[in-house]
Amino acid sequence: MNYTQQNTPIHEALLKHKKNRVVPFDVPGHKGGRGNPELTEFLGMDCLKVDVNSMKPLDNLIHPVSVIKAAEELAAEAFHADAAFFMVNGTTSAVQAMIMSTCKAGDKIIMPRNVHRSSINALVVCGAIPVYVNPGVNHELGIPLGMSVNDIKTTMDANPDAKAILVNNPTYYGVCSNLKEIVTLAHENGMYVLVDEAHGAHFYFGEELPISAMDAGADMAAVSMHKTGGSLTQSSFLVCKNSIDPGYVRQIINLTQTTSGSYLLLTSLDLARKHMVLHGKEIVAKTMYLAEYARTEINKLGGYYAYSSEIINGDTVYDFDRTKLSIHTSNIGLAGVEVYDLLRDEYDIQIEFGDIGNILAMVTAGDRQFEIERLISALSEIKRLYGKEKVGMLNHEYIDPVVELTPQAAFYSPKKSVALEDGIGHIAGEFVMCYPPGIPILAPGERISKDIIDYIKYAKDKGSVLTGPKDMKVEFINVVEE
């Protein structure tokens, strides 16, 4: 069958399967919902009837030959790639598959230190060695930025044997590096370009947006369709082009991805791809309008700073994603995480995250004008009721790490547990991060400094959810025995 972007091969096959009223003597055991009435009442019979197992008419995610293969080909076309893979273990698994497809144990990979934990987790698993490029820092906002092209050149010259470079496009805050120039540099030096595009799925479908990974000529990109593309949570695409061997990439994916791919997730990706191809320009335009309106009104409140393309500097902020509503809060005397908690607890507004000095409200075309107004008025009230002098506020979101061991060596080395403050001077044997956004404050193999401990204590005090350590209260930390 000749499919076009109007088609949804997996979705269409499921509709046919449902119509055929097939008698299920296979898994899942809920048997179309009949075996679990409470779950069926919660999710609906229509949903449970298509929560099915792989079978010949529905293809198989680990070895697609029919409808999943067709859906992947349509996705590759939509993302201007040579090949695309449906990922159901989250964008985390897509990021890890990129790294593990291009780097083996002992290989070097260049990356900014403000990567998501999934990137460093991949290094723990595969044994590749990180070569960090410290991102630029905006000291007024306290946020890490993109990588400077000159810093990348210097790093590549010092590490000509590196196999790949990983780039965030964009960062959580909306900041983009000069991706096209990075691709040119990397390819001149025989290195692959891997792009964590967790927050840039919409770049492929809208106008007036930063360049996408595939359009910039990158080799691989992890595209989080569930974040800004409309699919279900945990569903993602991995796309690739150039000299990447798709057969080998699938083998790598199959090392860790489930053999029981959820057809609910797969169908959501299929439908989201179609929806964005057909309506992406209008979707992005509406998102942009809502974000720009909110930004303008929030900046009129005083104290808050909702930043945008004016922070572009041609290097560490080469471009900015204006659909991101990133807001600096420190000038009203409140940490971002405090504003985050107040919005949720007092105003029933759930935003994406709050860190030490900023909040991020995810805006999409699924939002409505009155909800934007509600956010603006809540922020106004928070400033009036809870705002205070900016005294004793920590102002940095990024601390340059001192890397002593590879993440893998540190993670698997003999360790001992010490009180948090006693960790100063030791090498970390585990992660510590605020989640979200999931960017490690401390990664295995890094020397623990007083600055890092002060940051962790401050984040705890302000109400951040800290994850990573074995001790979930983060009173103790595992350090490498030296």
Tab-separated table of C-alpha atoms in Angstrom:
chain	number	residue	atom	x	y	z
A	1	MET	CA	0.000	0.000	0.000
A	2	ASN	CA	1.208	3.512	-0.819
A	3	TYR	CA	0.918	5.579	2.350
A	4	THR	CA	1.006	9.385	2.481
A	5	GLN	CA	1.279	11.841	5.384
A	6	GLN	CA	-2.538	11.728	5.544
A	7	ASN	CA	-2.244	8.095	6.683
A	8	THR	CA	-1.633	6.627	10.126
A	9	PRO	CA	-0.654	3.008	9.400
A	10	ILE	CA	-0.556	1.764	13.019
A	11	HIS	CA	-3.753	3.584	13.947
A	12	GLU	CA	-5.528	2.277	10.839
A	13	ALA	CA	-4.408	-1.308	11.566
A	14	LEU	CA	-5.702	-1.043	15.141
A	15	LEU	CA	-9.093	0.230	13.947
A	16	LYS	CA	-9.312	-2.771	11.616
A	17	HIS	CA	-8.255	-5.138	14.418
A	18	LYS	CA	-10.938	-3.699	16.712
A	19	LYS	CA	-13.601	-4.073	14.007
A	20	ASN	CA	-12.651	-7.735	13.467
A	21	ARG	CA	-13.588	-8.568	17.081
A	22	VAL	CA	-10.643	-10.943	17.449
A	23	VAL	CA	-10.949	-13.353	20.413
A	24	PRO	CA	-7.884	-12.732	22.637
A	25	PHE	CA	-6.057	-15.791	23.942
A	26	ASP	CA	-2.851	-13.765	24.309
A	27	VAL	CA	-1.583	-11.060	26.628
A	28	PRO	CA	-2.431	-8.549	28.087
A	29	GLY	CA	-4.453	-10.390	30.672
A	30	HIS	CA	-7.123	-7.718	31.108
A	31	LYS	CA	-8.676	-9.070	27.865
A	32	GLY	CA	-9.860	-5.820	26.365
A	33	GLY	CA	-10.672	-4.438	29.794
A	34	ARG	CA	-13.088	-7.158	30.901
A	35	GLY	CA	-10.600	-8.537	33.412
A	36	ASN	CA	-10.147	-5.246	35.256
A	37	PRO	CA	-13.436	-3.291	35.520
A	38	GLU	CA	-12.041	-0.460	37.633
A	39	LEU	CA	-9.240	0.221	35.161
A	40	THR	CA	-11.742	0.031	32.292
A	41	GLU	CA	-14.046	2.507	34.006
A	42	PHE	CA	-11.093	4.861	34.514
A	43	LEU	CA	-9.578	4.660	31.005
A	44	GLY	CA	-12.599	3.569	28.947
A	45	MET	CA	-13.380	0.381	27.043
A	46	ASP	CA	-12.266	1.893	23.719
A	47	CYS	CA	-8.802	2.465	25.145
A	48	LEU	CA	-8.451	-0.989	26.727
A	49	LYS	CA	-9.601	-2.777	23.557
A	50	VAL	CA	-6.611	-1.427	21.654
A	51	ASP	CA	-4.101	-2.107	24.431
A	52	VAL	CA	-2.953	-5.213	22.612
A	53	ASN	CA	0.060	-7.419	22.088
A	54	SER	CA	2.177	-7.590	18.924
A	55	MET	CA	0.621	-9.877	16.300
A	56	LYS	CA	1.132	-10.347	12.585
A	57	PRO	CA	-1.486	-7.811	11.345
A	58	LEU	CA	-0.156	-5.201	13.813
A	59	ASP	CA	3.573	-5.786	13.183
A	60	ASN	CA	6.272	-5.911	15.867
A	61	LEU	CA	8.281	-2.970	17.184
A	62	ILE	CA	11.528	-4.911	17.543
A	63	HIS	CA	11.430	-6.179	13.928
A	64	PRO	CA	8.953	-4.061	11.922
A	65	VAL	CA	8.050	-5.317	8.443
A	66	SER	CA	4.570	-3.888	7.769
A	67	VAL	CA	2.485	-1.163	9.464
A	68	ILE	CA	5.111	-0.059	12.006
A	69	LYS	CA	7.713	0.003	9.221
A	70	ALA	CA	5.368	2.167	7.106
A	71	ALA	CA	4.697	4.490	10.053
A	72	GLU	CA	8.441	4.854	10.667
A	73	GLU	CA	9.009	5.729	7.007
A	74	LEU	CA	6.330	8.438	7.211
A	75	ALA	CA	7.964	9.773	10.387
A	76	ALA	CA	11.373	9.867	8.695
A	77	GLU	CA	9.865	11.898	5.859
A	78	ALA	CA	8.118	14.250	8.320
A	79	PHE	CA	11.359	14.903	10.221
A	80	HIS	CA	13.503	15.255	7.066
A	81	ALA	CA	15.512	12.200	8.105
A	82	ASP	CA	16.681	9.003	6.407
A	83	ALA	CA	15.264	6.760	9.134
A	84	ALA	CA	13.033	7.079	12.200
A	85	PHE	CA	12.376	4.796	15.153
A	86	PHE	CA	9.314	4.715	17.399
A	87	MET	CA	10.516	4.883	21.001
A	88	VAL	CA	8.277	3.798	23.886
A	89	ASN	CA	10.800	4.001	26.750
A	90	GLY	CA	10.790	7.796	26.653
A	91	THR	CA	13.250	10.217	25.087
A	92	THR	CA	15.695	8.922	27.698
A	93	SER	CA	16.011	5.695	25.695
A	94	ALA	CA	16.397	7.661	22.451
A	95	VAL	CA	19.260	9.738	23.907
A	96	GLN	CA	20.925	6.587	25.220
A	97	ALA	CA	20.514	4.790	21.894
A	98	MET	CA	22.222	7.709	20.091
A	99	ILE	CA	25.232	7.592	22.382
A	100	MET	CA	25.465	3.796	22.420
A	101	SER	CA	25.148	3.635	18.609
A	102	THR	CA	28.168	5.887	18.101
A	103	CYS	CA	30.381	5.327	21.165
A	104	LYS	CA	31.844	2.209	22.766
A	105	ALA	CA	33.692	1.782	26.071
A	106	GLY	CA	36.716	4.077	26.146
A	107	ASP	CA	35.510	6.320	23.304
A	108	LYS	CA	35.352	10.050	23.985
A	109	ILE	CA	32.170	12.071	23.487
A	110	ILE	CA	32.075	15.877	23.686
A	111	MET	CA	29.038	17.310	25.461
A	112	PRO	CA	27.906	20.320	27.457
A	113	ARG	CA	27.773	19.630	31.197
A	114	ASN	CA	24.127	20.819	31.374
A	115	VAL	CA	22.897	17.649	29.670
A	116	HIS	CA	19.939	15.644	30.900
A	117	ARG	CA	20.729	12.772	33.255
A	118	SER	CA	19.888	10.300	30.457
A	119	SER	CA	23.097	11.279	28.621
A	120	ILE	CA	25.358	10.655	31.602
A	121	ASN	CA	23.405	7.472	32.410
A	122	ALA	CA	24.321	6.243	28.924
A	123	LEU	CA	27.991	6.793	29.763
A	124	VAL	CA	27.572	4.765	32.973
A	125	VAL	CA	26.127	1.910	30.900
A	126	CYS	CA	28.424	1.945	27.860
A	127	GLY	CA	31.682	3.239	29.374
A	128	ALA	CA	32.230	6.153	26.988
A	129	ILE	CA	34.261	9.053	28.370
A	130	PRO	CA	32.703	12.523	28.576
A	131	VAL	CA	34.693	15.565	27.507
A	132	TYR	CA	32.683	18.470	28.877
A	133	VAL	CA	32.407	21.851	27.239
A	134	ASN	CA	31.270	24.274	29.910
A	135	PRO	CA	28.211	26.097	28.623
A	136	GLY	CA	28.040	29.853	28.695
A	137	VAL	CA	26.285	31.287	31.737
A	138	ASN	CA	23.920	34.242	31.899
A	139	HIS	CA	24.805	35.643	35.318
A	140	GLU	CA	21.765	37.935	35.458
A	141	LEU	CA	19.422	34.965	35.026
A	142	GLY	CA	21.707	32.368	36.602
A	143	ILE	CA	21.077	29.903	33.767
A	144	PRO	CA	23.436	27.764	31.673
A	145	LEU	CA	23.356	28.670	27.990
A	146	GLY	CA	24.574	26.930	24.852
A	147	MET	CA	28.138	26.044	23.880
A	148	SER	CA	30.485	28.629	22.380
A	149	VAL	CA	31.784	27.665	18.915
A	150	ASN	CA	35.315	28.706	19.945
A	151	ASP	CA	35.138	26.480	23.026
A	152	ILE	CA	34.015	23.591	20.819
A	153	LYS	CA	36.881	24.213	18.364
A	154	THR	CA	39.380	24.220	21.238
A	155	THR	CA	37.899	21.016	22.678
A	156	MET	CA	37.921	19.255	19.305
A	157	ASP	CA	41.530	20.275	18.683
A	158	ALA	CA	42.498	18.882	22.106
A	159	ASN	CA	40.462	15.684	21.560
A	160	PRO	CA	40.737	14.789	17.856
A	161	ASP	CA	39.933	11.160	18.693
A	162	ALA	CA	36.435	12.012	20.055
A	163	LYS	CA	33.758	10.015	18.246
A	164	ALA	CA	30.811	12.389	18.654
A	165	ILE	CA	29.482	15.634	20.053
A	166	LEU	CA	26.119	15.919	21.818
A	167	VAL	CA	24.162	19.189	21.605
A	168	ASN	CA	20.980	20.370	23.349
A	169	ASN	CA	18.541	21.913	20.845
A	170	PRO	CA	17.083	23.786	22.696
A	171	THR	CA	17.924	23.737	26.417
A	172	TYR	CA	15.049	23.487	28.878
A	173	TYR	CA	14.971	27.302	28.971
A	174	GLY	CA	14.742	27.676	25.158
A	175	VAL	CA	18.388	28.498	24.371
A	176	CYS	CA	19.980	27.150	21.163
A	177	SER	CA	23.655	26.851	20.175
A	178	ASN	CA	24.924	27.506	16.635
A	179	LEU	CA	23.963	24.017	15.510
A	180	LYS	CA	24.775	24.422	11.823
A	181	GLU	CA	28.313	25.616	12.574
A	182	ILE	CA	28.774	22.803	15.131
A	183	VAL	CA	27.724	20.247	12.491
A	184	THR	CA	30.230	21.673	10.007
A	185	LEU	CA	33.046	21.601	12.575
A	186	ALA	CA	32.236	18.089	13.767
A	187	HIS	CA	32.011	16.618	10.290
A	188	GLU	CA	35.310	18.266	9.303
A	189	ASN	CA	36.821	16.473	12.303
A	190	GLY	CA	35.163	13.105	11.555
A	191	MET	CA	32.773	13.280	14.520
A	192	TYR	CA	29.077	12.453	14.655
A	193	VAL	CA	26.604	15.106	15.810
A	194	LEU	CA	23.967	13.828	18.233
A	195	VAL	CA	21.175	16.196	19.224
A	196	ASP	CA	19.035	16.024	22.349
A	197	GLU	CA	15.918	17.599	20.884
A	198	ALA	CA	13.671	16.690	23.806
A	199	HIS	CA	12.230	20.205	23.813
A	200	GLY	CA	12.357	20.870	20.081
A	201	ALA	CA	9.884	18.498	18.407
A	202	HIS	CA	7.927	21.498	17.110
A	203	PHE	CA	11.012	22.910	15.323
A	204	TYR	CA	10.233	20.637	12.355
A	205	PHE	CA	6.718	21.941	11.793
A	206	GLY	CA	6.501	25.672	12.548
A	207	GLU	CA	7.815	28.978	11.276
A	208	GLU	CA	10.048	31.572	12.966
A	209	LEU	CA	11.701	28.848	15.049
A	210	PRO	CA	15.349	27.820	15.506
A	211	ILE	CA	16.728	25.317	13.007
A	212	SER	CA	15.994	21.649	13.667
A	213	ALA	CA	18.685	18.987	14.046
A	214	MET	CA	17.967	17.229	10.762
A	215	ASP	CA	17.793	20.510	8.809
A	216	ALA	CA	21.128	21.526	10.334
A	217	GLY	CA	22.664	18.299	8.992
A	218	ALA	CA	23.064	16.473	12.336
A	219	ASP	CA	23.466	12.695	12.281
A	220	MET	CA	20.978	11.708	14.990
A	221	ALA	CA	18.309	13.413	17.088
A	222	ALA	CA	16.133	12.331	20.011
A	223	VAL	CA	12.805	14.090	19.485
A	224	SER	CA	10.419	14.166	22.426
A	225	MET	CA	7.085	14.119	20.616
A	226	HIS	CA	5.129	13.914	23.865
A	227	LYS	CA	6.487	17.257	25.118
A	228	THR	CA	5.543	19.618	22.307
A	229	GLY	CA	4.214	17.359	19.539
A	230	GLY	CA	1.009	16.025	21.081
A	231	SER	CA	1.695	12.305	21.650
A	232	LEU	CA	1.267	10.396	24.907
A	233	THR	CA	3.763	10.715	27.758
A	234	GLN	CA	6.777	8.403	27.315
A	235	SER	CA	6.541	8.299	23.513
A	236	SER	CA	9.348	9.679	21.363
A	237	PHE	CA	11.129	9.483	18.027
A	238	LEU	CA	14.772	8.757	17.285
A	239	VAL	CA	15.693	10.070	13.830
A	240	CYS	CA	18.919	9.768	11.857
A	241	LYS	CA	20.550	10.507	8.515
A	242	ASN	CA	23.927	10.704	6.746
A	243	SER	CA	26.190	7.677	7.323
A	244	ILE	CA	24.305	6.273	10.331
A	245	ASP	CA	23.393	2.596	9.789
A	246	PRO	CA	19.701	2.194	10.768
A	247	GLY	CA	20.039	-1.596	11.097
A	248	TYR	CA	22.752	-1.201	13.730
A	249	VAL	CA	20.773	1.518	15.535
A	250	ARG	CA	17.803	-0.835	15.813
A	251	GLN	CA	20.059	-3.508	17.313
A	252	ILE	CA	21.222	-0.983	19.919
A	253	ILE	CA	17.637	0.113	20.659
A	254	ASN	CA	16.615	-3.516	21.114
A	255	LEU	CA	19.278	-4.016	23.793
A	256	THR	CA	17.230	-1.938	26.232
A	257	GLN	CA	13.796	-1.119	24.812
A	258	THR	CA	10.829	-3.257	25.835
A	259	THR	CA	9.770	-6.149	23.615
A	260	SER	CA	6.157	-5.342	24.591
A	261	GLY	CA	5.779	-1.980	22.888
A	262	SER	CA	2.551	-0.252	23.922
A	263	TYR	CA	0.204	0.210	20.973
A	264	LEU	CA	-1.358	3.132	22.815
A	265	LEU	CA	2.017	4.918	22.727
A	266	LEU	CA	2.766	3.830	19.153
A	267	THR	CA	-0.628	5.032	17.906
A	268	SER	CA	-0.222	8.353	19.688
A	269	LEU	CA	3.076	8.890	17.848
A	270	ASP	CA	1.482	7.946	14.537
A	271	LEU	CA	-1.419	10.369	15.043
A	272	ALA	CA	0.752	13.165	16.456
A	273	ARG	CA	3.073	12.979	13.437
A	274	LYS	CA	0.109	13.297	11.062
A	275	HIS	CA	-1.414	16.152	13.094
A	276	MET	CA	1.828	18.136	13.171
A	277	VAL	CA	2.540	17.595	9.461
A	278	LEU	CA	-0.944	18.754	8.489
A	279	HIS	CA	-1.500	21.497	11.081
A	280	GLY	CA	1.928	22.258	12.566
A	281	LYS	CA	2.216	25.785	11.183
A	282	GLU	CA	-1.071	26.871	12.790
A	283	ILE	CA	-0.277	24.992	16.015
A	284	VAL	CA	3.114	26.667	16.393
A	285	ALA	CA	1.712	30.084	15.422
A	286	LYS	CA	-0.965	29.839	18.126
A	287	THR	CA	1.597	28.628	20.680
A	288	MET	CA	3.880	31.535	19.767
A	289	TYR	CA	1.031	34.039	20.111
A	290	LEU	CA	0.039	32.736	23.564
A	291	ALA	CA	3.642	32.663	24.807
A	292	GLU	CA	4.416	36.161	23.473
A	293	TYR	CA	1.215	37.571	24.979
A	294	ALA	CA	1.959	35.992	28.373
A	295	ARG	CA	5.563	37.220	28.252
A	296	THR	CA	4.503	40.819	27.514
A	297	GLU	CA	1.906	40.874	30.310
A	298	ILE	CA	4.198	39.209	32.879
A	299	ASN	CA	6.953	41.723	32.153
A	300	LYS	CA	4.465	44.528	32.852
A	301	LEU	CA	4.012	43.177	36.404
A	302	GLY	CA	7.520	44.263	37.406
A	303	GLY	CA	9.990	42.088	39.309
A	304	TYR	CA	9.565	39.095	37.027
A	305	TYR	CA	11.558	38.822	33.820
A	306	ALA	CA	10.088	36.644	31.075
A	307	TYR	CA	13.001	36.536	28.659
A	308	SER	CA	13.007	35.908	24.943
A	309	SER	CA	15.055	36.530	21.804
A	310	GLU	CA	16.572	39.731	23.247
A	311	ILE	CA	19.097	37.530	25.088
A	312	ILE	CA	20.482	36.250	21.746
A	313	ASN	CA	24.203	37.039	21.537
A	314	GLY	CA	25.178	35.215	18.352
A	315	ASP	CA	27.193	32.545	20.156
A	316	THR	CA	26.196	30.898	23.465
A	317	VAL	CA	22.638	32.076	22.739
A	318	TYR	CA	22.652	31.695	18.973
A	319	ASP	CA	18.856	31.464	18.827
A	320	PHE	CA	15.892	31.283	21.193
A	321	ASP	CA	12.684	29.243	21.103
A	322	ARG	CA	9.978	31.893	21.609
A	323	THR	CA	7.337	29.270	22.403
A	324	LYS	CA	9.103	28.755	25.761
A	325	LEU	CA	7.727	30.830	28.633
A	326	SER	CA	10.827	30.988	30.839
A	327	ILE	CA	10.533	33.462	33.733
A	328	HIS	CA	13.219	34.724	36.111
A	329	THR	CA	11.839	35.121	39.639
A	330	SER	CA	14.772	36.055	41.892
A	331	ASN	CA	14.061	39.797	41.756
A	332	ILE	CA	10.812	39.328	43.695
A	333	GLY	CA	12.843	37.597	46.419
A	334	LEU	CA	11.528	34.109	45.613
A	335	ALA	CA	13.317	31.098	44.179
A	336	GLY	CA	11.691	29.610	41.087
A	337	VAL	CA	10.796	26.474	43.023
A	338	GLU	CA	8.967	28.589	45.636
A	339	VAL	CA	6.855	30.217	42.909
A	340	TYR	CA	6.294	26.749	41.413
A	341	ASP	CA	4.969	25.459	44.752
A	342	LEU	CA	2.773	28.525	45.346
A	343	LEU	CA	1.211	28.281	41.882
A	344	ARG	CA	0.297	24.648	42.466
A	345	ASP	CA	-0.708	24.774	46.160
A	346	GLU	CA	-2.500	28.121	46.258
A	347	TYR	CA	-3.743	28.598	42.691
A	348	ASP	CA	-4.122	25.059	41.284
A	349	ILE	CA	-1.748	25.897	38.429
A	350	GLN	CA	0.823	23.229	37.515
A	351	ILE	CA	3.842	24.523	35.614
A	352	GLU	CA	6.698	22.466	34.183
A	353	PHE	CA	9.398	23.265	36.723
A	354	GLY	CA	10.889	25.730	39.138
A	355	ASP	CA	14.620	25.816	39.832
A	356	ILE	CA	16.730	28.158	41.915
A	357	GLY	CA	15.992	31.353	40.009
A	358	ASN	CA	13.516	30.533	37.224
A	359	ILE	CA	10.250	28.866	36.324
A	360	LEU	CA	9.135	27.367	33.028
A	361	ALA	CA	5.495	27.288	31.992
A	362	MET	CA	4.993	24.992	29.008
A	363	VAL	CA	2.649	26.712	26.567
A	364	THR	CA	1.076	24.880	23.620
A	365	ALA	CA	-1.835	25.362	21.255
A	366	GLY	CA	-3.808	23.176	23.669
A	367	ASP	CA	-3.879	26.089	26.120
A	368	ARG	CA	-6.729	28.604	26.236
A	369	GLN	CA	-6.569	32.369	26.599
A	370	PHE	CA	-8.382	32.413	29.944
A	371	GLU	CA	-5.831	29.965	31.379
A	372	ILE	CA	-3.012	32.258	30.295
A	373	GLU	CA	-4.831	35.132	32.038
A	374	ARG	CA	-5.159	32.983	35.162
A	375	LEU	CA	-1.408	32.348	35.205
A	376	ILE	CA	-0.646	36.058	34.787
A	377	SER	CA	-3.008	37.105	37.597
A	378	ALA	CA	-1.653	34.353	39.894
A	379	LEU	CA	1.910	35.582	39.339
A	380	SER	CA	0.750	39.131	40.087
A	381	GLU	CA	-0.835	38.016	43.374
A	382	ILE	CA	2.210	35.943	44.353
A	383	LYS	CA	4.405	39.000	43.921
A	384	ARG	CA	2.008	41.134	46.004
A	385	LEU	CA	1.426	38.599	48.788
A	386	TYR	CA	4.757	36.751	48.995
A	387	GLY	CA	7.371	38.959	47.311
A	388	LYS	CA	10.223	40.173	49.486
A	389	GLU	CA	13.663	41.751	49.405
A	390	LYS	CA	16.207	39.907	47.309
A	391	VAL	CA	18.452	38.962	50.234
A	392	GLY	CA	20.475	35.767	50.516
A	393	MET	CA	19.339	34.518	47.096
A	394	LEU	CA	21.631	32.046	45.386
A	395	ASN	CA	22.136	33.218	41.822
A	396	HIS	CA	23.734	30.412	39.860
A	397	GLU	CA	22.301	27.384	38.114
A	398	TYR	CA	25.604	25.975	36.915
A	399	ILE	CA	28.827	25.049	38.704
A	400	ASP	CA	31.873	24.006	36.641
A	401	PRO	CA	32.593	20.396	37.603
A	402	VAL	CA	36.015	18.903	38.259
A	403	VAL	CA	35.910	15.452	36.621
A	404	GLU	CA	38.220	12.914	38.279
A	405	LEU	CA	36.795	9.589	37.013
A	406	THR	CA	34.537	8.461	34.176
A	407	PRO	CA	30.876	8.124	35.186
A	408	GLN	CA	31.085	4.340	34.724
A	409	ALA	CA	34.238	3.908	36.814
A	410	ALA	CA	32.829	6.037	39.638
A	411	PHE	CA	29.360	4.472	39.601
A	412	TYR	CA	30.671	0.914	39.828
A	413	SER	CA	33.604	1.585	42.191
A	414	PRO	CA	33.590	0.658	45.910
A	415	LYS	CA	31.758	3.442	47.739
A	416	LYS	CA	31.023	4.607	51.245
A	417	SER	CA	28.185	6.720	52.607
A	418	VAL	CA	29.071	10.009	54.319
A	419	ALA	CA	27.018	12.918	55.656
A	420	LEU	CA	26.378	15.481	52.919
A	421	GLU	CA	28.779	18.100	54.326
A	422	ASP	CA	31.472	15.468	54.881
A	423	GLY	CA	31.394	14.757	51.135
A	424	ILE	CA	33.374	17.924	50.365
A	425	GLY	CA	36.666	16.967	48.712
A	426	HIS	CA	35.529	13.434	47.876
A	427	ILE	CA	34.584	12.040	44.437
A	428	ALA	CA	30.835	11.514	43.932
A	429	GLY	CA	29.749	7.936	43.353
A	430	GLU	CA	26.178	8.844	42.422
A	431	PHE	CA	24.010	11.576	40.901
A	432	VAL	CA	22.304	14.472	42.652
A	433	MET	CA	19.825	16.506	40.615
A	434	CYS	CA	16.689	18.601	40.906
A	435	TYR	CA	13.902	16.922	38.986
A	436	PRO	CA	12.591	18.445	36.832
A	437	PRO	CA	14.628	19.547	34.922
A	438	GLY	CA	16.854	16.498	35.553
A	439	ILE	CA	20.185	18.192	34.852
A	440	PRO	CA	22.700	16.804	37.364
A	441	ILE	CA	24.106	19.153	40.003
A	442	LEU	CA	26.599	16.385	40.628
A	443	ALA	CA	27.426	13.359	38.481
A	444	PRO	CA	29.425	10.214	39.328
A	445	GLY	CA	33.159	10.880	39.020
A	446	GLU	CA	33.042	14.580	39.914
A	447	ARG	CA	34.898	16.132	42.838
A	448	ILE	CA	32.475	17.487	45.448
A	449	SER	CA	33.071	21.150	46.327
A	450	LYS	CA	31.608	23.399	49.017
A	451	ASP	CA	29.751	25.318	46.270
A	452	ILE	CA	28.001	22.113	45.203
A	453	ILE	CA	27.008	21.180	48.768
A	454	ASP	CA	25.761	24.745	49.402
A	455	TYR	CA	23.692	24.531	46.226
A	456	ILE	CA	22.182	21.160	47.231
A	457	LYS	CA	21.315	22.446	50.724
A	458	TYR	CA	19.807	25.649	49.302
A	459	ALA	CA	17.732	23.679	46.778
A	460	LYS	CA	16.486	21.383	49.567
A	461	ASP	CA	15.644	24.359	51.763
A	462	LYS	CA	13.643	26.008	48.968
A	463	GLY	CA	11.607	22.841	48.364
A	464	SER	CA	13.258	21.327	45.281
A	465	VAL	CA	12.726	17.611	44.740
A	466	LEU	CA	16.225	16.134	44.735
A	467	THR	CA	16.722	12.769	43.064
A	468	GLY	CA	19.614	10.435	42.309
A	469	PRO	CA	21.199	9.526	45.640
A	470	LYS	CA	20.576	6.159	47.270
A	471	ASP	CA	19.526	8.122	50.378
A	472	MET	CA	16.219	9.592	49.212
A	473	LYS	CA	16.307	12.250	51.966
A	474	VAL	CA	19.676	13.450	50.576
A	475	GLU	CA	21.206	13.693	54.055
A	476	PHE	CA	23.972	11.287	53.084
A	477	ILE	CA	25.889	10.821	49.848
A	478	ASN	CA	27.829	7.896	48.413
A	479	VAL	CA	31.432	8.785	47.617
A	480	VAL	CA	34.199	6.780	45.962
A	481	GLU	CA	36.572	5.101	48.394
A	482	GLU	CA	40.011	6.567	47.721
